[in-house]
């Protein structure tokens, strides 16, 4: 269940029950003349959090994640020709194109994700059918991987209407193509892997080098822990932030460390190619900014390993402490965040009932996340309301607080 705590301030945005959202999407879809009402499907792609393993997927590190009970929903039906037409409850205008002529990437256009998904599939398939779709997402954007979730929704729908059966591993690669090649974001595979592989009541761990996925059963939510997401009021797409610069800095650090150690400098060096002992021995030779990025990587790899042990042991206190250390390293070593996200992080870190907290996702915008003791909900919300709008009056009417539960993987939930 999803709850929003209200307070004197007006920052609350509620989301509607999912069945109601599905009904609205289907009713909008049926208005389209090309839609055969007997062939409507709905994809549900949940959003994700990454409690440990931040900013290391693009360096082939090991990451952790969970989905939450907030999702992108896409109702769709096949077209009998090559046309694609998608509307959104959140963005204008509708996107329309033919499978035979997929338009080029357009900055800040929500249509990039369906176009990228089509191009990704067309690398290896001749698609026979386009689709008509209506999409909806209700959570504030930023750090919860709505981009990966919507791309997965499009991929699953396009695969369904074209009778293709792609295993999740292939869909991981297809999302990667969309983001890296079409959109130009040099990110890793954290987001789509968590959304495609999550299982309820498990922490998912992905080794971004070997692509090995582990699902670790853990403390039961609903009573033991809950996921808190606090939206800062700031939304910005990742292309155009420092995201790609950080990836390049990590790669430069990797190349230098390999060369300090007398190893051949691979063209596409990543920090995973560097042994931790090499960083211990040679790290001080790096320029300060690169040393910080590498410190974040090696520290985060250790925290992921320790966090998985803590999770297995049911030790939420230890797991949470590692999350907050990870948040500290994101601010000080990875140097991301914004004053707003830092205030949220510090407020949550200092509030009783919070096991651990860090920025969600890339940390340049969007949301801060925490694992909390559900019985402390009210006091945690009060602490945020007390500190956040006073520190950031410009965001006073835009921020919001969301209590979520862990969820499962993306899938087609209505099929006809
Ligand atoms: C964004 C990116 C991911 C990952 C996270 C930070 O969500 O899309 O690939 O790098 O930031 O961990």
Short mmCIF file of C-alpha atoms and ligand atoms in Angstrom, two decimals:
data_model
loop_
_atom_site.label_atom_id
_atom_site.label_comp_id
_atom_site.label_asym_id
_atom_site.label_seq_id
_atom_site.Cartn_x
_atom_site.Cartn_y
_atom_site.Cartn_z
CA UNK A 1 0.00 0.00 0.00
CA UNK A 2 1.12 3.55 -0.67
CA UNK A 3 0.61 6.31 1.87
CA UNK A 4 1.28 10.00 1.86
CA UNK A 5 1.58 11.90 5.11
CA UNK A 6 0.13 15.39 5.02
CA UNK A 7 1.15 18.37 7.12
CA UNK A 8 0.41 22.10 7.23
CA UNK A 9 2.67 22.64 4.21
CA UNK A 10 1.11 21.77 0.83
CA UNK A 11 3.71 19.47 -0.76
CA UNK A 12 1.56 16.38 -1.05
CA UNK A 13 0.84 14.59 -4.29
CA UNK A 14 -1.12 11.39 -4.05
CA UNK A 15 -1.18 8.61 -6.62
CA UNK A 16 -4.38 6.84 -7.57
CA UNK A 17 -4.96 3.12 -6.99
CA UNK A 18 -3.45 1.11 -9.82
CA UNK A 19 -6.72 -0.51 -10.94
CA UNK A 20 -8.21 2.95 -11.41
CA UNK A 21 -5.19 4.08 -13.42
CA UNK A 22 -5.38 0.99 -15.64
CA UNK A 23 -9.09 1.60 -16.27
CA UNK A 24 -8.40 5.23 -17.31
CA UNK A 25 -5.61 4.15 -19.64
CA UNK A 26 -7.75 1.50 -21.31
CA UNK A 27 -10.67 3.85 -21.68
CA UNK A 28 -8.41 6.46 -23.35
CA UNK A 29 -6.86 3.79 -25.59
CA UNK A 30 -10.27 2.58 -26.77
CA UNK A 31 -11.01 6.04 -28.14
CA UNK A 32 -8.39 5.50 -30.79
CA UNK A 33 -9.97 4.28 -34.07
CA UNK A 34 -7.17 1.80 -34.81
CA UNK A 35 -7.58 -0.06 -31.51
CA UNK A 36 -9.19 -3.50 -31.47
CA UNK A 37 -10.64 -3.71 -27.91
CA UNK A 38 -10.07 -7.46 -27.84
CA UNK A 39 -6.33 -7.03 -28.27
CA UNK A 40 -5.46 -4.62 -25.47
CA UNK A 41 -2.55 -5.32 -23.12
CA UNK A 42 -1.13 -3.41 -20.15
CA UNK A 43 2.48 -3.36 -19.02
CA UNK A 44 3.36 -2.51 -15.46
CA UNK A 45 6.98 -1.40 -14.97
CA UNK A 46 7.77 -0.51 -11.35
CA UNK A 47 10.23 2.21 -10.36
CA UNK A 48 13.43 1.22 -8.56
CA UNK A 49 15.66 2.27 -5.70
CA UNK A 50 19.35 1.50 -5.25
CA UNK A 51 20.18 1.41 -1.53
CA UNK A 52 23.84 0.44 -2.09
CA UNK A 53 26.01 0.43 -5.20
CA UNK A 54 25.50 4.00 -6.35
CA UNK A 55 27.48 5.34 -9.34
CA UNK A 56 29.44 2.15 -9.86
CA UNK A 57 27.37 0.28 -12.44
CA UNK A 58 29.06 2.17 -15.30
CA UNK A 59 32.41 0.99 -13.85
CA UNK A 60 31.17 -2.62 -13.95
CA UNK A 61 30.78 -2.78 -10.17
CA UNK A 62 28.31 -4.80 -8.11
CA UNK A 63 25.09 -3.01 -7.22
CA UNK A 64 21.91 -3.64 -5.23
CA UNK A 65 18.34 -2.62 -5.88
CA UNK A 66 14.65 -3.12 -5.22
CA UNK A 67 11.54 -2.01 -7.04
CA UNK A 68 8.79 -0.08 -5.27
CA UNK A 69 5.02 -0.26 -5.50
CA UNK A 70 4.92 2.75 -7.80
CA UNK A 71 4.93 2.04 -11.49
CA UNK A 72 4.79 3.27 -15.04
CA UNK A 73 1.71 1.81 -16.73
CA UNK A 74 1.31 1.43 -20.48
CA UNK A 75 -1.91 0.27 -22.15
CA UNK A 76 -1.30 -0.80 -25.73
CA UNK A 77 -2.79 -2.50 -28.77
CA UNK A 78 -1.16 -3.59 -32.02
CA UNK A 79 -1.54 -1.67 -35.26
CA UNK A 80 -1.96 -3.62 -38.47
CA UNK A 81 0.60 -1.48 -40.24
CA UNK A 82 3.93 0.09 -39.26
CA UNK A 83 2.48 3.06 -37.39
CA UNK A 84 3.35 3.89 -33.81
CA UNK A 85 1.23 6.34 -31.84
CA UNK A 86 1.70 6.99 -28.11
CA UNK A 87 -0.07 9.42 -25.79
CA UNK A 88 0.88 10.22 -22.22
CA UNK A 89 -1.15 11.38 -19.23
CA UNK A 90 1.94 13.34 -18.18
CA UNK A 91 3.49 14.79 -21.34
CA UNK A 92 2.41 16.52 -24.54
CA UNK A 93 2.23 16.18 -27.52
CA UNK A 94 1.44 12.64 -28.67
CA UNK A 95 4.27 10.81 -30.43
CA UNK A 96 3.61 9.43 -33.91
CA UNK A 97 5.97 7.85 -36.41
CA UNK A 98 6.38 4.87 -38.72
CA UNK A 99 8.56 1.87 -37.96
CA UNK A 100 10.11 2.49 -41.38
CA UNK A 101 11.26 6.01 -40.51
CA UNK A 102 12.20 6.40 -36.87
CA UNK A 103 12.99 10.07 -36.20
CA UNK A 104 16.34 11.12 -34.71
CA UNK A 105 16.88 11.84 -31.00
CA UNK A 106 15.36 15.15 -29.96
CA UNK A 107 16.65 16.78 -26.74
CA UNK A 108 14.15 16.89 -23.85
CA UNK A 109 11.44 15.02 -25.78
CA UNK A 110 9.55 12.23 -24.00
CA UNK A 111 9.15 10.49 -27.37
CA UNK A 112 12.84 9.52 -27.34
CA UNK A 113 12.14 6.40 -25.26
CA UNK A 114 9.64 4.77 -27.64
CA UNK A 115 11.78 5.69 -30.63
CA UNK A 116 14.89 4.31 -28.93
CA UNK A 117 13.07 1.10 -27.97
CA UNK A 118 11.98 0.55 -31.59
CA UNK A 119 15.51 1.14 -32.89
CA UNK A 120 16.94 -1.18 -30.24
CA UNK A 121 14.68 -4.03 -31.35
CA UNK A 122 15.23 -3.28 -35.01
CA UNK A 123 18.93 -4.06 -34.60
CA UNK A 124 18.01 -7.74 -34.74
CA UNK A 125 14.31 -7.98 -35.68
CA UNK A 126 12.16 -6.86 -38.54
CA UNK A 127 9.15 -5.51 -36.66
CA UNK A 128 5.86 -6.19 -38.45
CA UNK A 129 3.53 -4.31 -36.13
CA UNK A 130 3.53 -0.90 -34.56
CA UNK A 131 1.31 -0.06 -31.62
CA UNK A 132 -1.07 2.48 -30.17
CA UNK A 133 -0.26 3.19 -26.54
CA UNK A 134 -1.24 5.36 -23.60
CA UNK A 135 1.27 5.74 -20.80
CA UNK A 136 1.04 7.06 -17.24
CA UNK A 137 3.46 7.59 -14.37
CA UNK A 138 2.46 9.39 -11.21
CA UNK A 139 5.60 9.70 -9.08
CA UNK A 140 7.72 12.86 -9.32
CA UNK A 141 10.59 12.24 -11.73
CA UNK A 142 14.18 11.97 -10.60
CA UNK A 143 16.31 9.11 -9.35
CA UNK A 144 13.67 6.37 -9.49
CA UNK A 145 14.49 5.29 -13.06
CA UNK A 146 11.27 6.29 -14.73
CA UNK A 147 13.29 6.44 -17.99
CA UNK A 148 14.34 2.80 -17.76
CA UNK A 149 10.85 1.79 -16.59
CA UNK A 150 9.12 3.45 -19.53
CA UNK A 151 11.66 2.03 -21.99
CA UNK A 152 11.03 -1.45 -20.58
CA UNK A 153 7.28 -0.89 -20.89
CA UNK A 154 7.69 0.00 -24.58
CA UNK A 155 9.99 -2.96 -25.21
CA UNK A 156 7.63 -5.47 -23.58
CA UNK A 157 4.68 -4.03 -25.52
CA UNK A 158 6.53 -4.02 -28.86
CA UNK A 159 7.69 -7.58 -28.23
CA UNK A 160 4.13 -8.67 -27.38
CA UNK A 161 2.55 -7.19 -30.50
CA UNK A 162 5.30 -8.72 -32.66
CA UNK A 163 5.17 -12.13 -30.91
CA UNK A 164 8.80 -11.91 -29.80
CA UNK A 165 10.05 -13.62 -26.66
CA UNK A 166 13.10 -11.81 -25.37
CA UNK A 167 14.68 -13.04 -22.14
CA UNK A 168 15.29 -10.34 -19.51
CA UNK A 169 19.05 -10.36 -20.27
CA UNK A 170 18.28 -9.24 -23.82
CA UNK A 171 15.96 -6.52 -22.57
CA UNK A 172 18.77 -5.28 -20.30
CA UNK A 173 20.93 -4.87 -23.42
CA UNK A 174 18.09 -3.25 -25.40
CA UNK A 175 17.53 -0.60 -22.72
CA UNK A 176 21.27 -0.05 -22.67
CA UNK A 177 21.24 0.55 -26.43
CA UNK A 178 18.38 3.05 -26.07
CA UNK A 179 20.09 5.03 -23.33
CA UNK A 180 23.75 4.81 -24.42
CA UNK A 181 23.44 4.88 -28.20
CA UNK A 182 20.21 6.73 -28.94
CA UNK A 183 19.89 9.13 -25.99
CA UNK A 184 23.59 9.60 -25.28
CA UNK A 185 23.59 8.90 -21.54
CA UNK A 186 26.67 6.81 -20.69
CA UNK A 187 25.02 4.99 -17.82
CA UNK A 188 25.32 1.39 -16.71
CA UNK A 189 22.76 -1.39 -16.38
CA UNK A 190 21.60 -0.87 -12.79
CA UNK A 191 18.17 0.59 -13.53
CA UNK A 192 16.79 -1.86 -16.07
CA UNK A 193 18.35 -4.88 -14.34
CA UNK A 194 16.62 -4.08 -11.06
CA UNK A 195 13.30 -3.46 -12.82
CA UNK A 196 13.56 -6.68 -14.86
CA UNK A 197 14.90 -9.03 -12.18
CA UNK A 198 13.37 -7.91 -8.86
CA UNK A 199 11.42 -10.33 -6.78
CA UNK A 200 9.15 -9.29 -3.92
CA UNK A 201 10.77 -9.38 -0.48
CA UNK A 202 14.25 -9.82 -1.91
CA UNK A 203 17.18 -7.51 -2.37
CA UNK A 204 18.48 -7.86 -5.93
CA UNK A 205 22.21 -7.75 -6.50
CA UNK A 206 23.70 -7.43 -9.98
CA UNK A 207 27.32 -7.87 -10.91
CA UNK A 208 27.62 -5.42 -13.80
CA UNK A 209 30.74 -7.15 -15.11
CA UNK A 210 29.61 -10.77 -15.13
CA UNK A 211 25.87 -9.92 -15.34
CA UNK A 212 25.24 -12.41 -12.54
CA UNK A 213 22.01 -11.67 -10.65
CA UNK A 214 21.39 -12.70 -7.05
CA UNK A 215 18.13 -12.31 -5.18
CA UNK A 216 18.69 -12.24 -1.46
CA UNK A 217 15.67 -12.87 0.76
CA UNK A 218 15.54 -10.32 3.51
CA UNK A 219 13.68 -8.88 6.42
CA UNK A 220 9.98 -8.76 5.70
CA UNK A 221 8.63 -5.31 4.93
CA UNK A 222 5.25 -4.23 6.38
CA UNK A 223 6.18 -4.01 9.98
CA UNK A 224 9.94 -4.29 9.75
CA UNK A 225 10.85 -1.67 7.20
CA UNK A 226 9.35 0.63 4.66
CA UNK A 227 10.88 2.63 1.83
CA UNK A 228 10.62 6.38 2.14
CA UNK A 229 11.03 8.51 -0.97
CA UNK A 230 11.22 12.27 -0.56
CA UNK A 231 10.96 14.36 -3.70
CA UNK A 232 13.10 17.49 -3.48
CA UNK A 233 10.94 19.51 -5.86
CA UNK A 234 13.72 19.54 -8.49
CA UNK A 235 13.43 17.57 -11.70
CA UNK A 236 15.99 17.59 -14.48
CA UNK A 237 16.90 15.06 -17.18
CA UNK A 238 20.29 13.42 -16.71
CA UNK A 239 21.67 14.30 -20.13
CA UNK A 240 23.11 17.77 -19.55
CA UNK A 241 24.02 17.15 -15.89
CA UNK A 242 27.53 16.15 -14.81
CA UNK A 243 26.55 12.47 -15.14
CA UNK A 244 28.62 11.73 -18.27
CA UNK A 245 31.56 13.79 -16.92
CA UNK A 246 31.69 11.61 -13.81
CA UNK A 247 31.69 8.47 -15.93
CA UNK A 248 34.59 9.89 -17.96
CA UNK A 249 36.49 10.82 -14.78
CA UNK A 250 36.10 7.27 -13.44
CA UNK A 251 37.43 5.87 -16.71
CA UNK A 252 40.37 8.26 -16.66
CA UNK A 253 41.15 7.20 -13.08
CA UNK A 254 41.00 3.55 -14.18
CA UNK A 255 43.36 4.15 -17.11
CA UNK A 256 45.89 6.00 -14.93
CA UNK A 257 45.83 3.39 -12.16
CA UNK A 258 46.42 0.62 -14.68
CA UNK A 259 49.36 2.49 -16.16
CA UNK A 260 50.86 3.34 -12.70
CA UNK A 261 50.77 -0.39 -12.07
CA UNK A 262 52.52 -1.20 -15.35
CA UNK A 263 49.40 -2.81 -16.84
CA UNK A 264 48.41 -2.14 -20.44
CA UNK A 265 45.98 0.78 -20.60
CA UNK A 266 42.84 -0.75 -22.11
CA UNK A 267 40.95 1.49 -24.47
CA UNK A 268 37.75 1.17 -22.46
CA UNK A 269 39.27 1.01 -18.96
CA UNK A 270 36.83 0.78 -16.05
CA UNK A 271 37.57 0.81 -12.34
CA UNK A 272 36.55 -2.86 -12.13
CA UNK A 273 39.66 -3.65 -14.18
CA UNK A 274 41.81 -2.19 -11.39
CA UNK A 275 42.71 -4.39 -8.43
CA UNK A 276 41.82 -2.75 -5.07
CA UNK A 277 45.48 -3.22 -3.97
CA UNK A 278 46.59 -1.12 -6.92
CA UNK A 279 44.34 1.68 -5.74
CA UNK A 280 45.73 1.32 -2.19
CA UNK A 281 49.31 1.49 -3.45
CA UNK A 282 49.00 4.04 -6.25
CA UNK A 283 45.82 6.00 -5.55
CA UNK A 284 47.64 8.99 -4.04
CA UNK A 285 49.28 9.67 -7.43
CA UNK A 286 45.92 10.49 -8.99
CA UNK A 287 44.78 14.10 -9.40
CA UNK A 288 42.48 14.95 -6.48
CA UNK A 289 39.18 14.77 -8.38
CA UNK A 290 40.05 11.37 -9.88
CA UNK A 291 41.26 10.07 -6.53
CA UNK A 292 37.90 10.97 -5.03
CA UNK A 293 35.95 9.20 -7.79
CA UNK A 294 38.07 6.07 -7.37
CA UNK A 295 37.69 6.25 -3.57
CA UNK A 296 33.96 6.26 -4.04
CA UNK A 297 34.12 3.24 -6.32
CA UNK A 298 36.32 1.08 -4.08
CA UNK A 299 34.48 2.14 -0.91
CA UNK A 300 31.10 1.44 -2.50
CA UNK A 301 32.18 -2.02 -3.70
CA UNK A 302 33.08 -2.87 -0.11
CA UNK A 303 29.81 -1.43 1.21
CA UNK A 304 27.83 -3.52 -1.26
CA UNK A 305 29.60 -6.66 -0.08
CA UNK A 306 29.11 -5.77 3.60
CA UNK A 307 25.53 -4.70 2.94
CA UNK A 308 24.62 -8.03 1.36
CA UNK A 309 25.97 -9.82 4.42
CA UNK A 310 23.98 -7.51 6.71
CA UNK A 311 20.84 -8.09 4.63
CA UNK A 312 21.27 -11.86 4.80
CA UNK A 313 21.65 -11.55 8.58
CA UNK A 314 18.51 -9.40 8.82
CA UNK A 315 20.62 -6.59 10.28
CA UNK A 316 18.78 -3.51 9.02
CA UNK A 317 20.70 -1.25 11.38
CA UNK A 318 24.02 -2.23 9.77
CA UNK A 319 22.57 -2.17 6.25
CA UNK A 320 21.16 1.31 6.86
CA UNK A 321 24.42 2.62 8.33
CA UNK A 322 26.17 1.49 5.13
CA UNK A 323 23.54 3.32 3.05
CA UNK A 324 24.18 6.56 4.92
CA UNK A 325 27.95 6.09 4.48
CA UNK A 326 27.28 5.58 0.79
CA UNK A 327 25.32 8.87 0.75
CA UNK A 328 28.23 10.63 2.46
CA UNK A 329 30.63 9.29 -0.16
CA UNK A 330 28.32 10.42 -2.99
CA UNK A 331 28.49 13.95 -1.63
CA UNK A 332 32.17 14.08 -0.75
CA UNK A 333 33.91 11.70 -3.16
CA UNK A 334 31.58 11.46 -6.12
CA UNK A 335 30.62 15.12 -5.67
CA UNK A 336 27.07 14.92 -6.88
CA UNK A 337 23.93 16.17 -5.24
CA UNK A 338 22.38 19.58 -4.89
CA UNK A 339 21.87 21.73 -1.78
CA UNK A 340 18.26 20.46 -1.68
CA UNK A 341 19.19 16.78 -1.78
CA UNK A 342 21.93 17.34 0.79
CA UNK A 343 19.45 18.94 3.21
CA UNK A 344 17.12 15.97 2.80
CA UNK A 345 19.98 13.51 3.29
CA UNK A 346 21.20 15.28 6.45
CA UNK A 347 17.69 15.61 7.86
CA UNK A 348 16.92 11.94 7.35
CA UNK A 349 20.33 10.78 8.57
CA UNK A 350 19.77 12.64 11.86
CA UNK A 351 16.17 11.50 12.45
CA UNK A 352 15.39 8.53 14.73
CA UNK A 353 13.56 5.70 12.98
CA UNK A 354 15.62 6.07 9.79
CA UNK A 355 17.85 3.02 9.28
CA UNK A 356 19.75 4.62 6.43
CA UNK A 357 19.46 7.20 3.69
CA UNK A 358 21.09 8.37 0.47
CA UNK A 359 20.18 10.16 -2.75
CA UNK A 360 18.24 7.99 -5.10
CA UNK A 361 19.80 7.38 -8.52
CA UNK A 362 22.33 9.70 -10.05
CA UNK A 363 21.82 12.27 -7.32
CA UNK A 364 21.79 15.35 -9.53
CA UNK A 365 18.08 15.94 -9.06
CA UNK A 366 14.94 14.29 -7.85
CA UNK A 367 14.53 12.15 -4.79
CA UNK A 368 16.24 11.12 -1.59
CA UNK A 369 15.45 7.65 -0.27
CA UNK A 370 15.53 6.02 3.14
CA UNK A 371 14.79 2.69 4.74
CA UNK A 372 12.71 3.43 7.81
CA UNK A 373 10.96 1.85 10.74
CA UNK A 374 7.27 2.18 9.77
CA UNK A 375 6.28 3.09 13.33
CA UNK A 376 8.34 6.29 13.00
CA UNK A 377 6.54 7.57 9.89
CA UNK A 378 4.92 10.58 11.51
CA UNK A 379 8.01 11.82 13.32
CA UNK A 380 10.13 11.41 10.19
CA UNK A 381 7.62 13.38 8.10
CA UNK A 382 7.52 16.09 10.77
CA UNK A 383 11.31 16.38 10.76
CA UNK A 384 11.28 16.92 6.98
CA UNK A 385 8.48 19.46 7.15
CA UNK A 386 10.31 21.32 9.91
CA UNK A 387 13.64 21.62 8.12
CA UNK A 388 13.20 21.35 4.38
CA UNK A 389 10.85 24.19 3.39
CA UNK A 390 12.64 26.55 5.79
CA UNK A 391 15.99 25.74 4.16
CA UNK A 392 14.63 25.78 0.58
CA UNK A 393 11.60 28.09 0.37
CA UNK A 394 11.59 27.87 -3.44
CA UNK A 395 10.75 24.16 -3.16
CA UNK A 396 8.21 24.58 -0.33
CA UNK A 397 5.22 23.93 -2.53
CA UNK A 398 6.86 21.30 -4.75
CA UNK A 399 8.42 18.69 -2.46
CA UNK A 400 6.53 15.60 -1.38
CA UNK A 401 6.84 12.56 0.88
CA UNK A 402 6.01 9.01 -0.21
CA UNK A 403 5.98 5.80 1.83
CA UNK A 404 6.40 2.77 -0.40
CA UNK A 405 6.72 -1.01 -0.20
CA UNK A 406 9.10 -3.28 -2.12
CA UNK A 407 7.70 -4.80 -5.31
CA UNK A 408 8.47 -7.35 -8.03
CA UNK A 409 9.58 -7.21 -11.66
CA UNK A 410 8.14 -5.47 -14.72
CA UNK A 411 5.55 -7.51 -16.58
CA UNK A 412 2.49 -7.52 -18.76
CA UNK A 413 -0.33 -7.49 -16.24
CA UNK A 414 -3.36 -7.42 -18.55
CA UNK A 415 -3.34 -9.45 -21.75
CA UNK A 416 -6.16 -10.08 -24.15
C1 LIG B 1 21.26 6.63 -12.82
C2 LIG B 1 21.83 5.80 -13.95
C3 LIG B 1 22.31 4.43 -13.45
C4 LIG B 1 23.23 4.57 -12.25
C5 LIG B 1 22.62 5.50 -11.21
C6 LIG B 1 23.58 5.82 -10.09
O1 LIG B 1 20.10 6.05 -12.33
O2 LIG B 1 20.87 5.65 -14.96
O3 LIG B 1 22.92 3.73 -14.50
O4 LIG B 1 24.51 5.00 -12.65
O5 LIG B 1 22.23 6.74 -11.78
O6 LIG B 1 23.88 4.69 -9.37
#
